[in-house]
Amino acid sequence: MTAIDRFLDLVRQFRRSEAGMALPVALFAMISSLALAGAAVTATTDVQIGAHRDDSSKDAIAAADAGANVARVRQTRYGFVLNNWNPCLVLNGGQLSKGPAELVDGQRWCPPVSGTVGGASYVYQVSPVGEDCGQYELCVVSTGSADEVDRRIEVTYNRSGLVTNESEKIGRETREQIEQTERELKEAQEKEDEQLAKELEEKIKKEKEEEAKRAAVEGFIGRDGITLSGNADIRVGLGTNGNLSTSGNASICGDIRVGVGKKWTKSGNASQCSGYQATEGNVDLPPVSSFIPSTIATFNSNNRLRACTSTNVPVDCQKDAYTGNWKSKPPFNATSRAITLSSNDTLTVGGGDYWICSISMSGNSQLIMATGSRVRFFFDTPEKCGTGNQLSLSGNNRISATGYQPGLGRFDVPGFYFLGSPTVASQINLSGNFGTVNEMIVYGPDTYINISGNATFKGILVGKQIAMSGNGKVEQDAGFPVPPELNPGSTEEEGNPSEEEEAAEEEEEMTPEEREIKEQQEKEEREQTEKEKTNRSAIYFTPQAYFECIGLAPAGDAPNANC
């Protein structure tokens, strides 16, 4: 008898009695239990796998976030080495250096840079500095990987400063156009085509006026709001992220920008000169902490303001020229870090960076920056200084620079930079009388500025909020440049006027063929210089938008495809 026959016979025997039903029922119950247990084990395994994948996904997105943050920090900290020819930071052998961009799907992107964080890794790519990425000025695409799970994000940024990529681009194009027109003018003069030469001279004049107008934008900024009253006379571009309120006879000869969703409220005869526009838009201002020298507290020019206790003690003492009495009325208190000028005192500074708490000027006192100097006063926070009144001008005071000669293209003026505070009020009070002209840069995004009196201020004024009354005037001479601190990523070239004049005389004696060869050599030299030239200051970026992307970018597509 086979095994099957024996099993069937056993079943038939069980069927003959009620007791015989117990075994098949038990067998079927056991089978069902095993099936349910198997399903439960399978479900538990799936949950564990899902939980593990979810953890890996979270680790991957965290790694992508870390990569984007590393990219932004590097662009901010080391972006000053970049230029138009080498707009990317590349990582070679663990060292960052500048390098060229590469073309991906018709767009320029910097080469990938990889790194690790914890047990995960990331790879990021950024858009080249100085080139717009859609409506933004910097795009960072970062892919995080953890346990074979990949997540990709894109973070966009705008550069913080008074000048944007777009305005710099327009400026470069305008200068190139002027150079081209000047070359055409030379050719017309050589051919003695007086009519064409006259037309080209007029064209150059208009192009330079346009460049000067472009350079004058955003010279008067109250980040959170501006109030103008009386006969306030603004002859530069005005900007705020808040509201603008004008009354009386206030006049603005420049473009006006108010914050998004904010208003310009007018009353009285307040007006804007024709030929300018009013727009909405917000601008992020780089904090002073983003460009203040990290060693300012220990390495500064303060000793130049201190009275000597003996010969050259402390080092560099009394090095700045002062008409007052160094012993009975020194201009600087080293303990409070306060500069005080009164009566007919004149202080001529020629150091570099000064680290102070306050400047107070009264009477007919003057603060002058010596020719050839680049002076910056950095003001500590009001909490550390114990005072919120950090710059005060009253009477017939004057702040000027002996080397300020706009006609020669020299615009160096002293800079006053305030760390300010988000919690303790710090303020600047500027006043003066008719005939007083102050040449200066004032920058304090967290400091209130009050302007009264009748003085003229040439340069740039930036504060948290600005209130201006009286008959004061704010203006800029044509061609006035935004200082590198406030134009992150800017470059600057300086020429020797005497050498330029000698070169012009030599060129007049050249034949057309020699001149053409010389121009070609100069072009090649300019290109080489441009390749080696670096920015003078860090590039400060602030986040604008965050996107999670769908999967990885398809092969050959731009890094931010499907984001």
PDB file of N, CA, C and O in Angstrom, residues 444-480:
ATOM      1  N   GLY A 444      25.609 101.821   7.829  1.00  0.00           N
ATOM      2  CA  GLY A 444      25.171 101.192   9.073  1.00  0.00           C
ATOM      3  C   GLY A 444      23.785 100.612   8.922  1.00  0.00           C
ATOM      4  O   GLY A 444      22.797 101.259   9.300  1.00  0.00           O
ATOM      5  N   PRO A 445      23.636  99.396   8.372  1.00  0.00           N
ATOM      6  CA  PRO A 445      22.311  98.810   8.139  1.00  0.00           C
ATOM      7  C   PRO A 445      21.482  98.634   9.404  1.00  0.00           C
ATOM      8  O   PRO A 445      20.270  98.460   9.314  1.00  0.00           O
ATOM      9  N   ASP A 446      22.120  98.645  10.588  1.00  0.00           N
ATOM     10  CA  ASP A 446      21.394  98.518  11.845  1.00  0.00           C
ATOM     11  C   ASP A 446      21.515  99.782  12.693  1.00  0.00           C
ATOM     12  O   ASP A 446      21.398  99.722  13.923  1.00  0.00           O
ATOM     13  N   THR A 447      21.756 100.928  12.041  1.00  0.00           N
ATOM     14  CA  THR A 447      21.930 102.195  12.753  1.00  0.00           C
ATOM     15  C   THR A 447      21.014 103.261  12.161  1.00  0.00           C
ATOM     16  O   THR A 447      20.883 103.374  10.939  1.00  0.00           O
ATOM     17  N   TYR A 448      20.381 104.033  13.026  1.00  0.00           N
ATOM     18  CA  TYR A 448      19.490 105.119  12.598  1.00  0.00           C
ATOM     19  C   TYR A 448      20.317 106.344  12.199  1.00  0.00           C
ATOM     20  O   TYR A 448      21.302 106.689  12.852  1.00  0.00           O
ATOM     21  N   ILE A 449      19.895 107.024  11.130  1.00  0.00           N
ATOM     22  CA  ILE A 449      20.585 108.235  10.677  1.00  0.00           C
ATOM     23  C   ILE A 449      19.605 109.404  10.697  1.00  0.00           C
ATOM     24  O   ILE A 449      18.525 109.334  10.088  1.00  0.00           O
ATOM     25  N   ASN A 450      20.004 110.469  11.382  1.00  0.00           N
ATOM     26  CA  ASN A 450      19.225 111.709  11.411  1.00  0.00           C
ATOM     27  C   ASN A 450      20.049 112.807  10.752  1.00  0.00           C
ATOM     28  O   ASN A 450      21.173 113.082  11.166  1.00  0.00           O
ATOM     29  N   ILE A 451      19.490 113.433   9.723  1.00  0.00           N
ATOM     30  CA  ILE A 451      20.207 114.488   8.991  1.00  0.00           C
ATOM     31  C   ILE A 451      19.400 115.782   9.095  1.00  0.00           C
ATOM     32  O   ILE A 451      18.206 115.812   8.780  1.00  0.00           O
ATOM     33  N   SER A 452      20.065 116.825   9.526  1.00  0.00           N
ATOM     34  CA  SER A 452      19.398 118.128   9.640  1.00  0.00           C
ATOM     35  C   SER A 452      20.379 119.215   9.217  1.00  0.00           C
ATOM     36  O   SER A 452      21.514 118.938   8.853  1.00  0.00           O
ATOM     37  N   GLY A 453      19.946 120.455   9.299  1.00  0.00           N
ATOM     38  CA  GLY A 453      20.847 121.541   8.916  1.00  0.00           C
ATOM     39  C   GLY A 453      20.898 121.743   7.419  1.00  0.00           C
ATOM     40  O   GLY A 453      20.021 121.298   6.665  1.00  0.00           O
ATOM     41  N   ASN A 454      21.985 122.386   6.984  1.00  0.00           N
ATOM     42  CA  ASN A 454      22.077 122.814   5.582  1.00  0.00           C
ATOM     43  C   ASN A 454      23.309 122.279   4.863  1.00  0.00           C
ATOM     44  O   ASN A 454      23.659 122.764   3.795  1.00  0.00           O
ATOM     45  N   ALA A 455      23.984 121.322   5.439  1.00  0.00           N
ATOM     46  CA  ALA A 455      25.238 120.840   4.857  1.00  0.00           C
ATOM     47  C   ALA A 455      24.995 119.978   3.617  1.00  0.00           C
ATOM     48  O   ALA A 455      23.898 119.462   3.388  1.00  0.00           O
ATOM     49  N   THR A 456      26.049 119.834   2.817  1.00  0.00           N
ATOM     50  CA  THR A 456      26.028 118.960   1.649  1.00  0.00           C
ATOM     51  C   THR A 456      26.859 117.718   1.950  1.00  0.00           C
ATOM     52  O   THR A 456      27.949 117.805   2.505  1.00  0.00           O
ATOM     53  N   PHE A 457      26.325 116.571   1.572  1.00  0.00           N
ATOM     54  CA  PHE A 457      27.036 115.310   1.781  1.00  0.00           C
ATOM     55  C   PHE A 457      27.279 114.666   0.426  1.00  0.00           C
ATOM     56  O   PHE A 457      26.337 114.383  -0.320  1.00  0.00           O
ATOM     57  N   LYS A 458      28.559 114.445   0.112  1.00  0.00           N
ATOM     58  CA  LYS A 458      28.929 113.806  -1.149  1.00  0.00           C
ATOM     59  C   LYS A 458      29.382 112.383  -0.854  1.00  0.00           C
ATOM     60  O   LYS A 458      30.302 112.174  -0.076  1.00  0.00           O
ATOM     61  N   GLY A 459      28.736 111.425  -1.484  1.00  0.00           N
ATOM     62  CA  GLY A 459      29.120 110.043  -1.265  1.00  0.00           C
ATOM     63  C   GLY A 459      27.919 109.140  -1.167  1.00  0.00           C
ATOM     64  O   GLY A 459      26.985 109.225  -1.963  1.00  0.00           O
ATOM     65  N   ILE A 460      27.910 108.273  -0.157  1.00  0.00           N
ATOM     66  CA  ILE A 460      26.850 107.285   0.036  1.00  0.00           C
ATOM     67  C   ILE A 460      26.445 107.271   1.497  1.00  0.00           C
ATOM     68  O   ILE A 460      27.299 107.274   2.388  1.00  0.00           O
ATOM     69  N   LEU A 461      25.148 107.262   1.754  1.00  0.00           N
ATOM     70  CA  LEU A 461      24.616 107.187   3.110  1.00  0.00           C
ATOM     71  C   LEU A 461      23.663 105.999   3.186  1.00  0.00           C
ATOM     72  O   LEU A 461      22.684 105.931   2.450  1.00  0.00           O
ATOM     73  N   VAL A 462      23.947 105.066   4.102  1.00  0.00           N
ATOM     74  CA  VAL A 462      23.120 103.868   4.268  1.00  0.00           C
ATOM     75  C   VAL A 462      22.858 103.657   5.751  1.00  0.00           C
ATOM     76  O   VAL A 462      23.794 103.622   6.555  1.00  0.00           O
ATOM     77  N   GLY A 463      21.591 103.523   6.125  1.00  0.00           N
ATOM     78  CA  GLY A 463      21.240 103.291   7.510  1.00  0.00           C
ATOM     79  C   GLY A 463      20.050 102.368   7.638  1.00  0.00           C
ATOM     80  O   GLY A 463      19.479 101.906   6.638  1.00  0.00           O
ATOM     81  N   LYS A 464      19.653 102.096   8.877  1.00  0.00           N
ATOM     82  CA  LYS A 464      18.463 101.282   9.125  1.00  0.00           C
ATOM     83  C   LYS A 464      17.219 102.074   8.740  1.00  0.00           C
ATOM     84  O   LYS A 464      16.377 101.611   7.983  1.00  0.00           O
ATOM     85  N   GLN A 465      17.123 103.268   9.286  1.00  0.00           N
ATOM     86  CA  GLN A 465      16.094 104.228   8.894  1.00  0.00           C
ATOM     87  C   GLN A 465      16.761 105.594   8.781  1.00  0.00           C
ATOM     88  O   GLN A 465      17.658 105.916   9.558  1.00  0.00           O
ATOM     89  N   ILE A 466      16.319 106.394   7.821  1.00  0.00           N
ATOM     90  CA  ILE A 466      16.891 107.728   7.633  1.00  0.00           C
ATOM     91  C   ILE A 466      15.777 108.759   7.714  1.00  0.00           C
ATOM     92  O   ILE A 466      14.746 108.626   7.044  1.00  0.00           O
ATOM     93  N   ALA A 467      16.014 109.771   8.533  1.00  0.00           N
ATOM     94  CA  ALA A 467      15.104 110.918   8.616  1.00  0.00           C
ATOM     95  C   ALA A 467      15.911 112.156   8.260  1.00  0.00           C
ATOM     96  O   ALA A 467      16.930 112.441   8.888  1.00  0.00           O
ATOM     97  N   MET A 468      15.487 112.880   7.234  1.00  0.00           N
ATOM     98  CA  MET A 468      16.221 114.050   6.777  1.00  0.00           C
ATOM     99  C   MET A 468      15.303 115.264   6.721  1.00  0.00           C
ATOM    100  O   MET A 468      14.218 115.213   6.148  1.00  0.00           O
ATOM    101  N   SER A 469      15.759 116.351   7.323  1.00  0.00           N
ATOM    102  CA  SER A 469      14.984 117.593   7.326  1.00  0.00           C
ATOM    103  C   SER A 469      15.921 118.761   7.029  1.00  0.00           C
ATOM    104  O   SER A 469      17.103 118.570   6.771  1.00  0.00           O
ATOM    105  N   GLY A 470      15.400 119.978   7.089  1.00  0.00           N
ATOM    106  CA  GLY A 470      16.240 121.138   6.825  1.00  0.00           C
ATOM    107  C   GLY A 470      16.478 121.351   5.352  1.00  0.00           C
ATOM    108  O   GLY A 470      15.673 120.973   4.497  1.00  0.00           O
ATOM    109  N   ASN A 471      17.643 121.943   5.039  1.00  0.00           N
ATOM    110  CA  ASN A 471      17.987 122.278   3.649  1.00  0.00           C
ATOM    111  C   ASN A 471      19.186 121.473   3.159  1.00  0.00           C
ATOM    112  O   ASN A 471      19.906 121.902   2.261  1.00  0.00           O
ATOM    113  N   GLY A 472      19.420 120.331   3.767  1.00  0.00           N
ATOM    114  CA  GLY A 472      20.587 119.528   3.403  1.00  0.00           C
ATOM    115  C   GLY A 472      20.505 118.948   2.009  1.00  0.00           C
ATOM    116  O   GLY A 472      19.431 118.858   1.395  1.00  0.00           O
ATOM    117  N   LYS A 473      21.661 118.527   1.515  1.00  0.00           N
ATOM    118  CA  LYS A 473      21.747 117.972   0.159  1.00  0.00           C
ATOM    119  C   LYS A 473      22.634 116.736   0.179  1.00  0.00           C
ATOM    120  O   LYS A 473      23.643 116.684   0.876  1.00  0.00           O
ATOM    121  N   VAL A 474      22.246 115.728  -0.587  1.00  0.00           N
ATOM    122  CA  VAL A 474      23.058 114.523  -0.763  1.00  0.00           C
ATOM    123  C   VAL A 474      23.298 114.356  -2.257  1.00  0.00           C
ATOM    124  O   VAL A 474      22.348 114.350  -3.050  1.00  0.00           O
ATOM    125  N   GLU A 475      24.558 114.230  -2.657  1.00  0.00           N
ATOM    126  CA  GLU A 475      24.864 114.138  -4.082  1.00  0.00           C
ATOM    127  C   GLU A 475      26.124 113.317  -4.316  1.00  0.00           C
ATOM    128  O   GLU A 475      26.832 112.931  -3.365  1.00  0.00           O
ATOM    129  N   GLN A 476      26.413 113.042  -5.561  1.00  0.00           N
ATOM    130  CA  GLN A 476      27.637 112.366  -5.985  1.00  0.00           C
ATOM    131  C   GLN A 476      28.171 113.056  -7.223  1.00  0.00           C
ATOM    132  O   GLN A 476      27.395 113.506  -8.067  1.00  0.00           O
ATOM    133  N   ASP A 477      29.490 113.131  -7.327  1.00  0.00           N
ATOM    134  CA  ASP A 477      30.085 113.617  -8.566  1.00  0.00           C
ATOM    135  C   ASP A 477      30.031 112.497  -9.592  1.00  0.00           C
ATOM    136  O   ASP A 477      30.061 111.300  -9.248  1.00  0.00           O
ATOM    137  N   ALA A 478      29.935 112.872 -10.865  1.00  0.00           N
ATOM    138  CA  ALA A 478      29.840 111.891 -11.945  1.00  0.00           C
ATOM    139  C   ALA A 478      30.991 110.896 -11.874  1.00  0.00           C
ATOM    140  O   ALA A 478      32.146 111.285 -11.736  1.00  0.00           O
ATOM    141  N   GLY A 479      30.644 109.629 -11.944  1.00  0.00           N
ATOM    142  CA  GLY A 479      31.665 108.592 -11.911  1.00  0.00           C
ATOM    143  C   GLY A 479      31.990 108.084 -10.527  1.00  0.00           C
ATOM    144  O   GLY A 479      32.853 107.209 -10.381  1.00  0.00           O
ATOM    145  N   PHE A 480      31.312 108.604  -9.495  1.00  0.00           N
ATOM    146  CA  PHE A 480      31.610 108.176  -8.127  1.00  0.00           C
ATOM    147  C   PHE A 480      31.365 106.666  -8.010  1.00  0.00           C
ATOM    148  O   PHE A 480      30.267 106.187  -8.285  1.00  0.00           O
TER     149      PHE A 480
END
